[in-house]
GROMACS .gro file of C-alpha atoms in nm:
model
  176
    1MET     CA    1   0.000   0.000   0.000
    2GLU     CA    2   0.126   0.343  -0.096
    3PRO     CA    3   0.203   0.590   0.187
    4ASP     CA    4  -0.028   0.885   0.244
    5TRP     CA    5   0.181   1.147   0.063
    6VAL     CA    6  -0.044   1.433   0.172
    7ALA     CA    7  -0.004   1.335   0.538
    8LEU     CA    8   0.373   1.319   0.496
    9MET     CA    9   0.378   1.662   0.326
   10LYS     CA   10   0.168   1.808   0.605
   11ARG     CA   11   0.412   1.670   0.862
   12VAL     CA   12   0.700   1.833   0.673
   13ARG     CA   13   0.503   2.155   0.631
   14ASP     CA   14   0.363   2.181   0.984
   15ASP     CA   15   0.623   2.002   1.200
   16ARG     CA   16   0.940   2.011   0.987
   17ASP     CA   17   0.936   1.632   1.030
   18LYS     CA   18   1.266   1.494   0.896
   19ALA     CA   19   1.144   1.133   0.889
   20ALA     CA   20   0.847   1.233   0.672
   21PHE     CA   21   1.084   1.427   0.445
   22ALA     CA   22   1.311   1.121   0.422
   23ASP     CA   23   1.015   0.908   0.311
   24LEU     CA   24   0.919   1.165   0.047
   25PHE     CA   25   1.280   1.198  -0.065
   26THR     CA   26   1.333   0.821  -0.092
   27HIS     CA   27   1.024   0.784  -0.309
   28PHE     CA   28   1.028   1.096  -0.524
   29ALA     CA   29   1.398   1.188  -0.576
   30PRO     CA   30   1.473   0.887  -0.803
   31ARG     CA   31   1.153   0.945  -0.996
   32VAL     CA   32   1.234   1.314  -1.043
   33LYS     CA   33   1.584   1.221  -1.160
   34GLY     CA   34   1.438   0.972  -1.409
   35PHE     CA   35   1.188   1.229  -1.532
   36LEU     CA   36   1.468   1.482  -1.586
   37MET     CA   37   1.685   1.229  -1.768
   38LYS     CA   38   1.391   1.138  -1.994
   39SER     CA   39   1.356   1.505  -2.077
   40GLY     CA   40   1.718   1.523  -2.193
   41ALA     CA   41   1.930   1.602  -1.887
   42ASP     CA   42   2.249   1.405  -1.833
   43ALA     CA   43   2.275   1.192  -1.515
   44THR     CA   44   2.483   1.444  -1.318
   45THR     CA   45   2.262   1.740  -1.404
   46ALA     CA   46   1.948   1.535  -1.332
   47GLU     CA   47   2.089   1.431  -0.994
   48GLU     CA   48   2.176   1.792  -0.902
   49CYS     CA   49   1.837   1.914  -1.017
   50ALA     CA   50   1.653   1.637  -0.826
   51GLN     CA   51   1.844   1.738  -0.512
   52ASP     CA   52   1.743   2.099  -0.574
   53VAL     CA   53   1.378   1.997  -0.622
   54MET     CA   54   1.376   1.805  -0.294
   55THR     CA   55   1.547   2.096  -0.115
   56THR     CA   56   1.275   2.321  -0.253
   57LEU     CA   57   1.013   2.078  -0.119
   58TRP     CA   58   1.167   2.117   0.230
   59ARG     CA   59   1.203   2.496   0.211
   60LYS     CA   60   0.867   2.569   0.051
   61ALA     CA   61   0.653   2.297   0.210
   62ASP     CA   62   0.430   2.573   0.348
   63GLN     CA   63   0.322   2.650  -0.010
   64PHE     CA   64   0.184   2.300  -0.064
   65ASP     CA   65  -0.196   2.298  -0.080
   66PRO     CA   66  -0.356   1.953  -0.115
   67ARG     CA   67  -0.673   2.116  -0.252
   68ARG     CA   68  -0.485   2.250  -0.553
   69ALA     CA   69  -0.263   1.956  -0.648
   70SER     CA   70  -0.150   1.613  -0.542
   71VAL     CA   71   0.193   1.580  -0.383
   72ALA     CA   72   0.331   1.415  -0.698
   73THR     CA   73   0.191   1.690  -0.920
   74TRP     CA   74   0.335   1.959  -0.694
   75ILE     CA   75   0.680   1.796  -0.688
   76PHE     CA   76   0.688   1.724  -1.062
   77THR     CA   77   0.576   2.081  -1.136
   78ILE     CA   78   0.876   2.205  -0.936
   79ALA     CA   79   1.096   1.960  -1.131
   80ARG     CA   80   0.952   2.075  -1.463
   81ASN     CA   81   1.017   2.438  -1.372
   82ARG     CA   82   1.374   2.358  -1.265
   83ARG     CA   83   1.429   2.179  -1.597
   84ILE     CA   84   1.304   2.484  -1.785
   85ASP     CA   85   1.539   2.703  -1.580
   86MET     CA   86   1.828   2.468  -1.663
   87LEU     CA   87   1.749   2.483  -2.033
   88ARG     CA   88   1.730   2.860  -2.025
   89ARG     CA   89   2.070   2.880  -1.856
   90GLU     CA   90   2.219   2.639  -2.112
   91ASN     CA   91   2.070   2.826  -2.409
   92ARG     CA   92   2.139   3.178  -2.287
   93PRO     CA   93   2.278   3.369  -2.586
   94GLU     CA   94   2.614   3.538  -2.574
   95PRO     CA   95   2.591   3.920  -2.543
   96GLU     CA   96   2.692   3.974  -2.907
   97ASP     CA   97   2.405   3.747  -3.017
   98LEU     CA   98   2.141   3.951  -2.836
   99PRO     CA   99   1.913   4.162  -3.055
  100TRP     CA  100   1.931   4.538  -3.014
  101GLY     CA  101   1.634   4.747  -2.921
  102PRO     CA  102   1.316   4.672  -2.732
  103GLU     CA  103   1.119   4.354  -2.786
  104PRO     CA  104   0.797   4.404  -2.981
  105GLU     CA  105   0.488   4.428  -2.763
  106PRO     CA  106   0.266   4.121  -2.775
  107ASP     CA  107  -0.073   4.157  -2.937
  108GLN     CA  108  -0.307   4.256  -2.651
  109ALA     CA  109  -0.605   4.068  -2.795
  110GLU     CA  110  -0.398   3.750  -2.800
  111VAL     CA  111  -0.279   3.808  -2.441
  112ILE     CA  112  -0.634   3.867  -2.319
  113GLY     CA  113  -0.758   3.562  -2.510
  114LEU     CA  114  -0.491   3.341  -2.350
  115GLN     CA  115  -0.572   3.478  -2.004
  116GLN     CA  116  -0.943   3.408  -2.053
  117GLU     CA  117  -0.872   3.059  -2.186
  118SER     CA  118  -0.643   2.987  -1.890
  119ALA     CA  119  -0.908   3.102  -1.643
  120LEU     CA  120  -1.166   2.884  -1.818
  121LEU     CA  121  -0.932   2.585  -1.798
  122VAL     CA  122  -0.874   2.639  -1.425
  123GLU     CA  123  -1.250   2.644  -1.363
  124ALA     CA  124  -1.304   2.339  -1.584
  125LEU     CA  125  -1.033   2.148  -1.394
  126LYS     CA  126  -1.200   2.237  -1.064
  127ALA     CA  127  -1.528   2.093  -1.196
  128LEU     CA  128  -1.373   1.752  -1.266
  129PRO     CA  129  -1.414   1.473  -1.011
  130GLU     CA  130  -1.103   1.458  -0.790
  131GLN     CA  131  -0.985   1.123  -0.931
  132GLN     CA  132  -0.998   1.254  -1.288
  133ARG     CA  133  -0.843   1.590  -1.197
  134ASP     CA  134  -0.554   1.416  -1.017
  135LEU     CA  135  -0.479   1.200  -1.323
  136ILE     CA  136  -0.495   1.498  -1.560
  137GLU     CA  137  -0.254   1.690  -1.333
  138LYS     CA  138  -0.013   1.397  -1.322
  139ALA     CA  139  -0.029   1.343  -1.698
  140TYR     CA  140  -0.017   1.701  -1.821
  141PHE     CA  141   0.138   1.908  -1.543
  142GLY     CA  142   0.354   1.633  -1.395
  143ASP     CA  143   0.457   1.506  -1.741
  144LEU     CA  144   0.410   1.144  -1.633
  145THR     CA  145   0.322   0.871  -1.881
  146GLN     CA  146   0.007   0.671  -1.826
  147SER     CA  147   0.223   0.370  -1.731
  148GLU     CA  148   0.411   0.580  -1.474
  149ILE     CA  149   0.080   0.703  -1.332
  150ALA     CA  150  -0.044   0.343  -1.309
  151SER     CA  151   0.262   0.233  -1.113
  152LEU     CA  152   0.251   0.548  -0.899
  153THR     CA  153  -0.118   0.509  -0.809
  154GLY     CA  154  -0.145   0.130  -0.818
  155LEU     CA  155  -0.444   0.153  -1.054
  156PRO     CA  156  -0.463  -0.067  -1.366
  157LEU     CA  157  -0.340   0.099  -1.687
  158GLY     CA  158  -0.683   0.055  -1.848
  159THR     CA  159  -0.846   0.247  -1.561
  160ILE     CA  160  -0.592   0.528  -1.599
  161LYS     CA  161  -0.658   0.550  -1.974
  162SER     CA  162  -1.037   0.548  -1.927
  163ARG     CA  163  -1.034   0.814  -1.658
  164ILE     CA  164  -0.804   1.041  -1.855
  165ARG     CA  165  -1.018   0.998  -2.169
  166LEU     CA  166  -1.335   1.077  -1.970
  167ALA     CA  167  -1.168   1.377  -1.807
  168LEU     CA  168  -1.052   1.515  -2.143
  169ASP     CA  169  -1.400   1.471  -2.288
  170ARG     CA  170  -1.548   1.653  -1.990
  171LEU     CA  171  -1.289   1.933  -2.021
  172ARG     CA  172  -1.371   1.976  -2.390
  173TYR     CA  173  -1.740   2.003  -2.304
  174LEU     CA  174  -1.681   2.248  -2.017
  175MET     CA  175  -1.455   2.472  -2.225
  176LYS     CA  176  -1.701   2.521  -2.514
   0.00000   0.00000   0.00000
């Protein structure tokens, strides 16, 4: 049986419980490293980044809200953001390659449209049943494969696929 990740996070958040952190670290650090390596990081960079993600979990545990995301989704979102930061640092242009002058202003209608669409998506996600919302968050915000979600949750792969398909259908309907 899988540990109660939310209870462990709350113990870290509320009591700075090192044993609870150790349990979270033991489970999630290797998975975060694997996720980072799958997304193109070499083993050393993935290891360093996974350590940084878990340090962030400890330092920012007070920001975890179980009503907004599962523990896995929260951790993998941190990992995804760290990976993006790493890529930005790696791809930072040399000063002579930087364009001169101000960046063009984005089209305001497009910005407003994206903001409205994002707000609609947030509301549609809230309307999903918790089981479906959790799977959508793991798949799309946690960048986990359906097989990884199945092994993480202990649910059969067919159940994962069905719930995600139902959730996506419901999201399409809610966002019309």
